[in-house]
Amino acid sequence: MRQVEKYLLKIALLLGIFIMPFAASAEEIDMGEKVSKFLNDMGFAQLFAGNWLCLIMIVVACVLFYLAIVKKFEPLLLLPIAFGMLLTNLPGAGLFHPELFDGGHVHWGAFSNANNVGLLDYIYLGVKLGIYPCIIFIGVGAMTDFGPLLANPKSFLLGAAAQLGIFATFLGAIALGFTYAEAGSIGIIGGADGPTAIYLTSKLAPGLLGPIAVAAYSYMALVPVIQPPIMKALTTQKEREIVMQQLRKVSKKEKIVFPIVVTIFVSLLLPSAAPLIGCLMLGNLMRECGVVDRLSKTVQNELMNICTIFLGISVGATTTATAFLNFQTLAILVIGILAFSMGSAGGVLLAKFMNLFTKNKINPLIGSAGVSAVPMAARVSQNVGQEANPGNFLLMHAMGPNVAGVIGSAVAAGILLSFLG
């Protein structure tokens, strides 16, 4: 038996020596194929193979990095957007797949195959399902003081007038050939409210989410540049010098009742606006009631910051080369600035009109703060007012239309969603 084992061992050794050269040769062939596949799968190879549009988008992302880091234009969201844009345009990375969301719908069946789903696809679900904008609205509500609005209810009208840009732009976009849903999404840029623009666009025209979000946040950052020329062109020196009466003190009870009443009234009047208005007022109630300070601080800081990161990266992920580099994007950028300018002008013109009938004159400059860029638009009103009259303090007066604009843009989004959704 031992003799048989020795013979078998010798045979195995001889076979191993005989087969080894062929095995080595086969291994060399496999390695060659693997190296070739590795080189072909490299992003550099795919760039040179015709994906030069991705290179343009990478340059655009770097420009946004510059604006966010060096120029400090809305860096909290522009930086994540730029990084999401960078990630989604890296050839071969496979982080985002637009086909999973074709037709404005989530193709849940495709998510069952994890090999065909990228990291950004999962993160984008928070935008597609309307989660991130609503959570951010809770944080915005927790950071907003509606006292100036309650002290001067006329501010509601100024905030509503500033939404003129939304509906005027809606008509203009239709005239340029956009569909009704796309026109509604473009028009909401005039409200200067990034989360609202993202929420509405994700519902009506998800294919335009990237350009619209970039336009909305870019123009929000440019408020100090865009608004002053418009304000000065529509007002006289005398109007800019108007000193307004001090606002009355608003009681705590009023501040607590206000978010509850607004939620009930607006939600019953316009159910489609309930998610945004409800979240905004929930955050504000947390702030004002005084019994959930821990929750209020959490939604103002940690929760809002986390959602801002995810929201920015998700929006950037939609800016693929094919979706961003086209005529539509250029048209959106042009129409968006017109929408924002018209919204700023609408509040100023209504304030001038109201002065024809009121005894206590309103400084028309506060009307431009009716757009939702809180509190930047109010600060611009203050700065332009002090240029005309160094002793004029308009900040608190301007905060009334400013926070009214947040409510107004959410209501406008609800109206558009009701008619176009």
Short mmCIF file of N, CA and C in Angstrom, two decimals, residues 48-191:
data_model
loop_
_atom_site.label_atom_id
_atom_site.label_comp_id
_atom_site.label_asym_id
_atom_site.label_seq_id
_atom_site.Cartn_x
_atom_site.Cartn_y
_atom_site.Cartn_z
N PHE A 48 -10.72 60.63 -22.52
CA PHE A 48 -10.10 60.74 -23.83
C PHE A 48 -10.89 60.00 -24.91
N ALA A 49 -11.80 59.12 -24.47
CA ALA A 49 -12.58 58.34 -25.43
C ALA A 49 -13.82 59.08 -25.92
N GLY A 50 -13.99 60.33 -25.51
CA GLY A 50 -15.13 61.10 -26.02
C GLY A 50 -16.01 61.72 -24.96
N ASN A 51 -15.72 61.50 -23.67
CA ASN A 51 -16.52 62.10 -22.60
C ASN A 51 -16.01 63.49 -22.22
N TRP A 52 -15.72 64.32 -23.22
CA TRP A 52 -15.15 65.63 -22.93
C TRP A 52 -16.16 66.57 -22.28
N LEU A 53 -17.46 66.28 -22.44
CA LEU A 53 -18.48 67.11 -21.77
C LEU A 53 -18.35 67.00 -20.25
N CYS A 54 -17.95 65.82 -19.79
CA CYS A 54 -17.73 65.64 -18.35
C CYS A 54 -16.60 66.54 -17.86
N LEU A 55 -15.61 66.73 -18.70
CA LEU A 55 -14.49 67.61 -18.34
C LEU A 55 -14.97 69.05 -18.16
N ILE A 56 -15.90 69.48 -19.02
CA ILE A 56 -16.48 70.83 -18.88
C ILE A 56 -17.22 70.95 -17.56
N MET A 57 -17.98 69.91 -17.20
CA MET A 57 -18.73 69.96 -15.95
C MET A 57 -17.80 69.96 -14.73
N ILE A 58 -16.68 69.29 -14.84
CA ILE A 58 -15.70 69.31 -13.75
C ILE A 58 -15.15 70.72 -13.57
N VAL A 59 -14.93 71.41 -14.70
CA VAL A 59 -14.47 72.81 -14.64
C VAL A 59 -15.55 73.69 -14.01
N VAL A 60 -16.82 73.46 -14.38
CA VAL A 60 -17.93 74.23 -13.79
C VAL A 60 -17.98 74.00 -12.28
N ALA A 61 -17.77 72.75 -11.86
CA ALA A 61 -17.76 72.45 -10.43
C ALA A 61 -16.65 73.22 -9.73
N CYS A 62 -15.50 73.31 -10.37
CA CYS A 62 -14.38 74.06 -9.77
C CYS A 62 -14.70 75.55 -9.67
N VAL A 63 -15.43 76.07 -10.66
CA VAL A 63 -15.86 77.48 -10.59
C VAL A 63 -16.78 77.69 -9.39
N LEU A 64 -17.69 76.74 -9.17
CA LEU A 64 -18.58 76.85 -8.01
C LEU A 64 -17.80 76.74 -6.70
N PHE A 65 -16.76 75.90 -6.69
CA PHE A 65 -15.90 75.84 -5.51
C PHE A 65 -15.29 77.22 -5.23
N TYR A 66 -14.84 77.87 -6.28
CA TYR A 66 -14.24 79.20 -6.15
C TYR A 66 -15.26 80.20 -5.58
N LEU A 67 -16.48 80.17 -6.11
CA LEU A 67 -17.51 81.10 -5.65
C LEU A 67 -17.88 80.83 -4.18
N ALA A 68 -17.91 79.55 -3.81
CA ALA A 68 -18.30 79.20 -2.44
C ALA A 68 -17.19 79.49 -1.44
N ILE A 69 -15.95 79.15 -1.79
CA ILE A 69 -14.84 79.24 -0.83
C ILE A 69 -14.20 80.63 -0.81
N VAL A 70 -13.94 81.16 -2.00
CA VAL A 70 -13.24 82.45 -2.07
C VAL A 70 -14.21 83.62 -1.97
N LYS A 71 -15.30 83.56 -2.77
CA LYS A 71 -16.26 84.67 -2.77
C LYS A 71 -17.34 84.53 -1.70
N LYS A 72 -17.41 83.34 -1.09
CA LYS A 72 -18.38 83.08 -0.01
C LYS A 72 -19.83 83.29 -0.46
N PHE A 73 -20.17 82.87 -1.68
CA PHE A 73 -21.53 82.93 -2.19
C PHE A 73 -22.30 81.70 -1.72
N GLU A 74 -23.19 81.87 -0.75
CA GLU A 74 -23.99 80.77 -0.21
C GLU A 74 -23.14 79.50 -0.03
N PRO A 75 -22.04 79.57 0.70
CA PRO A 75 -21.12 78.41 0.77
C PRO A 75 -21.72 77.18 1.41
N LEU A 76 -22.66 77.35 2.34
CA LEU A 76 -23.21 76.19 3.04
C LEU A 76 -23.91 75.23 2.10
N LEU A 77 -24.45 75.72 1.01
CA LEU A 77 -25.10 74.82 0.07
C LEU A 77 -24.37 74.76 -1.27
N LEU A 78 -23.74 75.85 -1.67
CA LEU A 78 -23.06 75.85 -2.96
C LEU A 78 -21.86 74.89 -2.95
N LEU A 79 -21.19 74.76 -1.81
CA LEU A 79 -20.05 73.84 -1.73
C LEU A 79 -20.49 72.38 -1.89
N PRO A 80 -21.52 71.91 -1.15
CA PRO A 80 -21.98 70.53 -1.39
C PRO A 80 -22.52 70.31 -2.81
N ILE A 81 -23.21 71.33 -3.36
CA ILE A 81 -23.71 71.20 -4.73
C ILE A 81 -22.54 71.00 -5.69
N ALA A 82 -21.50 71.81 -5.53
CA ALA A 82 -20.33 71.71 -6.41
C ALA A 82 -19.67 70.34 -6.28
N PHE A 83 -19.60 69.81 -5.05
CA PHE A 83 -18.96 68.50 -4.88
C PHE A 83 -19.82 67.39 -5.46
N GLY A 84 -21.14 67.52 -5.31
CA GLY A 84 -22.03 66.55 -5.94
C GLY A 84 -21.90 66.59 -7.45
N MET A 85 -21.76 67.80 -8.01
CA MET A 85 -21.55 67.96 -9.45
C MET A 85 -20.24 67.29 -9.87
N LEU A 86 -19.22 67.46 -9.07
CA LEU A 86 -17.93 66.84 -9.37
C LEU A 86 -18.04 65.31 -9.37
N LEU A 87 -18.67 64.75 -8.34
CA LEU A 87 -18.77 63.29 -8.22
C LEU A 87 -19.57 62.66 -9.36
N THR A 88 -20.68 63.30 -9.72
CA THR A 88 -21.56 62.70 -10.72
C THR A 88 -20.97 62.75 -12.13
N ASN A 89 -19.98 63.64 -12.33
CA ASN A 89 -19.39 63.78 -13.66
C ASN A 89 -18.02 63.12 -13.78
N LEU A 90 -17.65 62.33 -12.79
CA LEU A 90 -16.40 61.56 -12.89
C LEU A 90 -16.67 60.30 -13.70
N PRO A 91 -16.11 60.19 -14.91
CA PRO A 91 -16.42 59.03 -15.78
C PRO A 91 -16.04 57.71 -15.10
N GLY A 92 -16.97 56.77 -15.17
CA GLY A 92 -16.70 55.44 -14.66
C GLY A 92 -16.99 55.25 -13.19
N ALA A 93 -17.21 56.34 -12.45
CA ALA A 93 -17.45 56.20 -11.00
C ALA A 93 -18.80 55.55 -10.72
N GLY A 94 -19.79 55.82 -11.57
CA GLY A 94 -21.10 55.18 -11.41
C GLY A 94 -21.80 55.53 -10.11
N LEU A 95 -21.66 56.78 -9.66
CA LEU A 95 -22.27 57.18 -8.39
C LEU A 95 -23.73 57.58 -8.54
N PHE A 96 -24.12 58.03 -9.73
CA PHE A 96 -25.51 58.46 -9.94
C PHE A 96 -25.99 57.95 -11.29
N HIS A 97 -27.23 57.43 -11.31
CA HIS A 97 -27.80 56.87 -12.52
C HIS A 97 -29.16 57.53 -12.79
N PRO A 98 -29.21 58.51 -13.68
CA PRO A 98 -30.47 59.21 -13.96
C PRO A 98 -31.58 58.29 -14.44
N GLU A 99 -31.21 57.18 -15.08
CA GLU A 99 -32.23 56.27 -15.60
C GLU A 99 -33.09 55.66 -14.49
N LEU A 100 -32.59 55.66 -13.25
CA LEU A 100 -33.39 55.14 -12.14
C LEU A 100 -34.56 56.05 -11.80
N PHE A 101 -34.51 57.28 -12.33
CA PHE A 101 -35.55 58.26 -12.01
C PHE A 101 -36.20 58.81 -13.28
N ASP A 102 -36.11 58.05 -14.37
CA ASP A 102 -36.68 58.50 -15.64
C ASP A 102 -38.18 58.75 -15.51
N GLY A 103 -38.64 59.77 -16.24
CA GLY A 103 -40.07 60.07 -16.24
C GLY A 103 -40.57 60.70 -14.97
N GLY A 104 -39.65 61.12 -14.10
CA GLY A 104 -40.07 61.74 -12.85
C GLY A 104 -40.49 60.75 -11.79
N HIS A 105 -40.26 59.47 -12.03
CA HIS A 105 -40.66 58.44 -11.08
C HIS A 105 -39.44 57.66 -10.58
N VAL A 106 -39.56 57.15 -9.37
CA VAL A 106 -38.50 56.29 -8.82
C VAL A 106 -38.78 54.86 -9.27
N HIS A 107 -37.85 54.27 -10.00
CA HIS A 107 -38.01 52.89 -10.45
C HIS A 107 -37.45 51.96 -9.37
N TRP A 108 -38.34 51.65 -8.42
CA TRP A 108 -37.92 50.92 -7.22
C TRP A 108 -37.38 49.54 -7.56
N GLY A 109 -37.88 48.93 -8.63
CA GLY A 109 -37.42 47.59 -8.98
C GLY A 109 -35.93 47.56 -9.27
N ALA A 110 -35.42 48.63 -9.88
CA ALA A 110 -34.00 48.68 -10.22
C ALA A 110 -33.12 48.76 -8.98
N PHE A 111 -33.68 49.25 -7.88
CA PHE A 111 -32.89 49.35 -6.65
C PHE A 111 -32.63 48.00 -6.01
N SER A 112 -33.33 46.96 -6.47
CA SER A 112 -33.11 45.63 -5.90
C SER A 112 -31.76 45.05 -6.30
N ASN A 113 -31.19 45.57 -7.41
CA ASN A 113 -29.88 45.13 -7.87
C ASN A 113 -28.84 46.15 -7.41
N ALA A 114 -28.19 45.87 -6.30
CA ALA A 114 -27.26 46.84 -5.71
C ALA A 114 -26.10 47.17 -6.62
N ASN A 115 -25.77 46.26 -7.57
CA ASN A 115 -24.64 46.51 -8.47
C ASN A 115 -24.92 47.65 -9.45
N ASN A 116 -26.20 47.95 -9.67
CA ASN A 116 -26.57 48.99 -10.63
C ASN A 116 -26.98 50.29 -9.95
N VAL A 117 -26.73 50.40 -8.67
CA VAL A 117 -27.14 51.58 -7.90
C VAL A 117 -25.91 52.20 -7.25
N GLY A 118 -25.76 53.53 -7.38
CA GLY A 118 -24.62 54.22 -6.79
C GLY A 118 -24.99 54.91 -5.49
N LEU A 119 -24.00 55.38 -4.78
CA LEU A 119 -24.21 56.05 -3.49
C LEU A 119 -25.14 57.25 -3.64
N LEU A 120 -24.91 58.06 -4.68
CA LEU A 120 -25.71 59.27 -4.85
C LEU A 120 -27.16 58.95 -5.21
N ASP A 121 -27.42 57.78 -5.79
CA ASP A 121 -28.79 57.37 -6.07
C ASP A 121 -29.59 57.24 -4.78
N TYR A 122 -28.96 56.64 -3.77
CA TYR A 122 -29.65 56.49 -2.48
C TYR A 122 -29.86 57.84 -1.81
N ILE A 123 -28.84 58.69 -1.84
CA ILE A 123 -28.95 60.00 -1.20
C ILE A 123 -30.00 60.86 -1.89
N TYR A 124 -30.11 60.74 -3.22
CA TYR A 124 -31.05 61.55 -3.99
C TYR A 124 -32.50 61.23 -3.65
N LEU A 125 -32.75 60.05 -3.12
CA LEU A 125 -34.13 59.68 -2.76
C LEU A 125 -34.71 60.69 -1.77
N GLY A 126 -33.88 61.28 -0.92
CA GLY A 126 -34.38 62.27 0.04
C GLY A 126 -34.91 63.51 -0.63
N VAL A 127 -34.36 63.86 -1.79
CA VAL A 127 -34.88 64.98 -2.57
C VAL A 127 -36.13 64.55 -3.32
N LYS A 128 -36.04 63.41 -3.97
CA LYS A 128 -37.15 62.94 -4.79
C LYS A 128 -38.41 62.72 -3.97
N LEU A 129 -38.25 62.30 -2.75
CA LEU A 129 -39.40 62.05 -1.88
C LEU A 129 -39.80 63.29 -1.08
N GLY A 130 -39.10 64.41 -1.29
CA GLY A 130 -39.46 65.67 -0.63
C GLY A 130 -39.09 65.72 0.84
N ILE A 131 -38.09 64.95 1.26
CA ILE A 131 -37.74 64.87 2.68
C ILE A 131 -36.81 66.02 3.09
N TYR A 132 -35.71 66.20 2.35
CA TYR A 132 -34.72 67.20 2.76
C TYR A 132 -35.27 68.63 2.80
N PRO A 133 -35.98 69.10 1.76
CA PRO A 133 -36.49 70.48 1.83
C PRO A 133 -37.41 70.72 3.02
N CYS A 134 -38.25 69.74 3.33
CA CYS A 134 -39.18 69.90 4.45
C CYS A 134 -38.44 69.96 5.79
N ILE A 135 -37.42 69.12 5.96
CA ILE A 135 -36.65 69.14 7.20
C ILE A 135 -35.90 70.46 7.33
N ILE A 136 -35.38 70.96 6.22
CA ILE A 136 -34.70 72.26 6.25
C ILE A 136 -35.68 73.36 6.63
N PHE A 137 -36.92 73.25 6.19
CA PHE A 137 -37.94 74.24 6.55
C PHE A 137 -38.22 74.22 8.05
N ILE A 138 -38.12 73.06 8.68
CA ILE A 138 -38.27 73.02 10.13
C ILE A 138 -37.17 73.86 10.77
N GLY A 139 -35.94 73.69 10.29
CA GLY A 139 -34.83 74.48 10.81
C GLY A 139 -35.00 75.96 10.55
N VAL A 140 -35.47 76.32 9.34
CA VAL A 140 -35.70 77.73 9.01
C VAL A 140 -36.74 78.33 9.95
N GLY A 141 -37.81 77.57 10.20
CA GLY A 141 -38.84 78.06 11.12
C GLY A 141 -38.31 78.28 12.52
N ALA A 142 -37.43 77.37 12.97
CA ALA A 142 -36.86 77.49 14.31
C ALA A 142 -35.92 78.68 14.43
N MET A 143 -35.40 79.16 13.31
CA MET A 143 -34.48 80.30 13.33
C MET A 143 -35.17 81.63 12.99
N THR A 144 -36.47 81.58 12.71
CA THR A 144 -37.19 82.77 12.24
C THR A 144 -38.04 83.39 13.34
N ASP A 145 -37.94 84.68 13.45
CA ASP A 145 -38.77 85.44 14.38
C ASP A 145 -39.86 86.14 13.58
N PHE A 146 -41.10 85.73 13.77
CA PHE A 146 -42.22 86.33 13.06
C PHE A 146 -42.76 87.58 13.76
N GLY A 147 -42.06 88.02 14.82
CA GLY A 147 -42.49 89.20 15.56
C GLY A 147 -42.67 90.44 14.69
N PRO A 148 -41.68 90.81 13.84
CA PRO A 148 -41.85 91.99 13.00
C PRO A 148 -43.04 91.89 12.05
N LEU A 149 -43.35 90.68 11.61
CA LEU A 149 -44.51 90.49 10.73
C LEU A 149 -45.80 90.71 11.50
N LEU A 150 -45.87 90.18 12.72
CA LEU A 150 -47.07 90.35 13.54
C LEU A 150 -47.23 91.80 13.98
N ALA A 151 -46.13 92.48 14.22
CA ALA A 151 -46.19 93.88 14.64
C ALA A 151 -46.67 94.80 13.53
N ASN A 152 -46.46 94.42 12.30
CA ASN A 152 -46.89 95.23 11.16
C ASN A 152 -47.51 94.30 10.11
N PRO A 153 -48.80 93.97 10.25
CA PRO A 153 -49.45 93.03 9.34
C PRO A 153 -49.42 93.46 7.87
N LYS A 154 -49.18 94.75 7.60
CA LYS A 154 -49.07 95.19 6.21
C LYS A 154 -47.93 94.47 5.49
N SER A 155 -47.01 93.96 6.27
CA SER A 155 -45.87 93.25 5.67
C SER A 155 -46.32 92.03 4.87
N PHE A 156 -47.48 91.45 5.25
CA PHE A 156 -47.99 90.32 4.49
C PHE A 156 -48.19 90.70 3.03
N LEU A 157 -48.74 91.91 2.81
CA LEU A 157 -49.00 92.36 1.45
C LEU A 157 -47.71 92.54 0.67
N LEU A 158 -46.69 93.09 1.34
CA LEU A 158 -45.41 93.30 0.66
C LEU A 158 -44.76 91.96 0.31
N GLY A 159 -44.88 90.99 1.23
CA GLY A 159 -44.34 89.66 0.94
C GLY A 159 -45.08 88.98 -0.20
N ALA A 160 -46.40 89.23 -0.28
CA ALA A 160 -47.18 88.64 -1.37
C ALA A 160 -46.83 89.30 -2.69
N ALA A 161 -46.63 90.63 -2.67
CA ALA A 161 -46.31 91.34 -3.91
C ALA A 161 -44.98 90.89 -4.49
N ALA A 162 -44.06 90.50 -3.63
CA ALA A 162 -42.75 90.06 -4.10
C ALA A 162 -42.83 88.73 -4.84
N GLN A 163 -43.97 88.03 -4.73
CA GLN A 163 -44.14 86.78 -5.47
C GLN A 163 -44.59 87.05 -6.90
N LEU A 164 -44.73 88.33 -7.25
CA LEU A 164 -45.10 88.70 -8.62
C LEU A 164 -44.15 88.07 -9.63
N GLY A 165 -42.86 88.06 -9.29
CA GLY A 165 -41.88 87.51 -10.21
C GLY A 165 -42.13 86.05 -10.54
N ILE A 166 -42.69 85.30 -9.60
CA ILE A 166 -42.94 83.87 -9.83
C ILE A 166 -43.94 83.68 -10.96
N PHE A 167 -45.07 84.37 -10.87
CA PHE A 167 -46.15 84.14 -11.83
C PHE A 167 -45.89 84.84 -13.16
N ALA A 168 -45.22 85.99 -13.13
CA ALA A 168 -44.86 86.66 -14.38
C ALA A 168 -43.85 85.81 -15.16
N THR A 169 -42.90 85.23 -14.44
CA THR A 169 -41.90 84.39 -15.09
C THR A 169 -42.51 83.09 -15.60
N PHE A 170 -43.49 82.59 -14.89
CA PHE A 170 -44.22 81.40 -15.33
C PHE A 170 -44.79 81.62 -16.73
N LEU A 171 -45.42 82.78 -16.94
CA LEU A 171 -45.98 83.09 -18.25
C LEU A 171 -44.89 83.27 -19.29
N GLY A 172 -43.79 83.92 -18.89
CA GLY A 172 -42.68 84.12 -19.81
C GLY A 172 -42.04 82.82 -20.24
N ALA A 173 -41.90 81.88 -19.32
CA ALA A 173 -41.29 80.58 -19.65
C ALA A 173 -42.17 79.79 -20.60
N ILE A 174 -43.47 79.89 -20.42
CA ILE A 174 -44.39 79.21 -21.35
C ILE A 174 -44.24 79.79 -22.75
N ALA A 175 -44.11 81.12 -22.83
CA ALA A 175 -43.94 81.78 -24.13
C ALA A 175 -42.67 81.33 -24.83
N LEU A 176 -41.66 80.92 -24.05
CA LEU A 176 -40.39 80.47 -24.64
C LEU A 176 -40.39 78.99 -25.01
N GLY A 177 -41.52 78.33 -24.76
CA GLY A 177 -41.63 76.95 -25.21
C GLY A 177 -41.51 75.90 -24.12
N PHE A 178 -41.33 76.30 -22.88
CA PHE A 178 -41.28 75.32 -21.79
C PHE A 178 -42.69 74.79 -21.51
N THR A 179 -42.77 73.59 -20.99
CA THR A 179 -44.07 73.04 -20.61
C THR A 179 -44.58 73.77 -19.37
N TYR A 180 -45.85 73.57 -19.04
CA TYR A 180 -46.43 74.24 -17.87
C TYR A 180 -45.70 73.84 -16.59
N ALA A 181 -45.39 72.55 -16.47
CA ALA A 181 -44.70 72.08 -15.27
C ALA A 181 -43.30 72.68 -15.18
N GLU A 182 -42.59 72.71 -16.30
CA GLU A 182 -41.24 73.29 -16.31
C GLU A 182 -41.29 74.78 -16.02
N ALA A 183 -42.29 75.47 -16.60
CA ALA A 183 -42.43 76.92 -16.38
C ALA A 183 -42.70 77.23 -14.91
N GLY A 184 -43.51 76.40 -14.26
CA GLY A 184 -43.78 76.60 -12.84
C GLY A 184 -42.53 76.43 -12.01
N SER A 185 -41.72 75.44 -12.35
CA SER A 185 -40.48 75.20 -11.62
C SER A 185 -39.48 76.33 -11.83
N ILE A 186 -39.43 76.87 -13.04
CA ILE A 186 -38.53 77.98 -13.32
C ILE A 186 -39.00 79.24 -12.61
N GLY A 187 -40.31 79.47 -12.62
CA GLY A 187 -40.86 80.67 -12.00
C GLY A 187 -40.58 80.77 -10.51
N ILE A 188 -40.53 79.63 -9.83
CA ILE A 188 -40.34 79.65 -8.38
C ILE A 188 -38.98 80.23 -8.00
N ILE A 189 -38.05 80.32 -8.95
CA ILE A 189 -36.76 80.96 -8.68
C ILE A 189 -36.99 82.40 -8.21
N GLY A 190 -38.05 83.04 -8.71
CA GLY A 190 -38.35 84.43 -8.33
C GLY A 190 -38.63 84.61 -6.86
N GLY A 191 -38.97 83.54 -6.15
CA GLY A 191 -39.20 83.64 -4.71
C GLY A 191 -37.92 83.67 -3.90
#
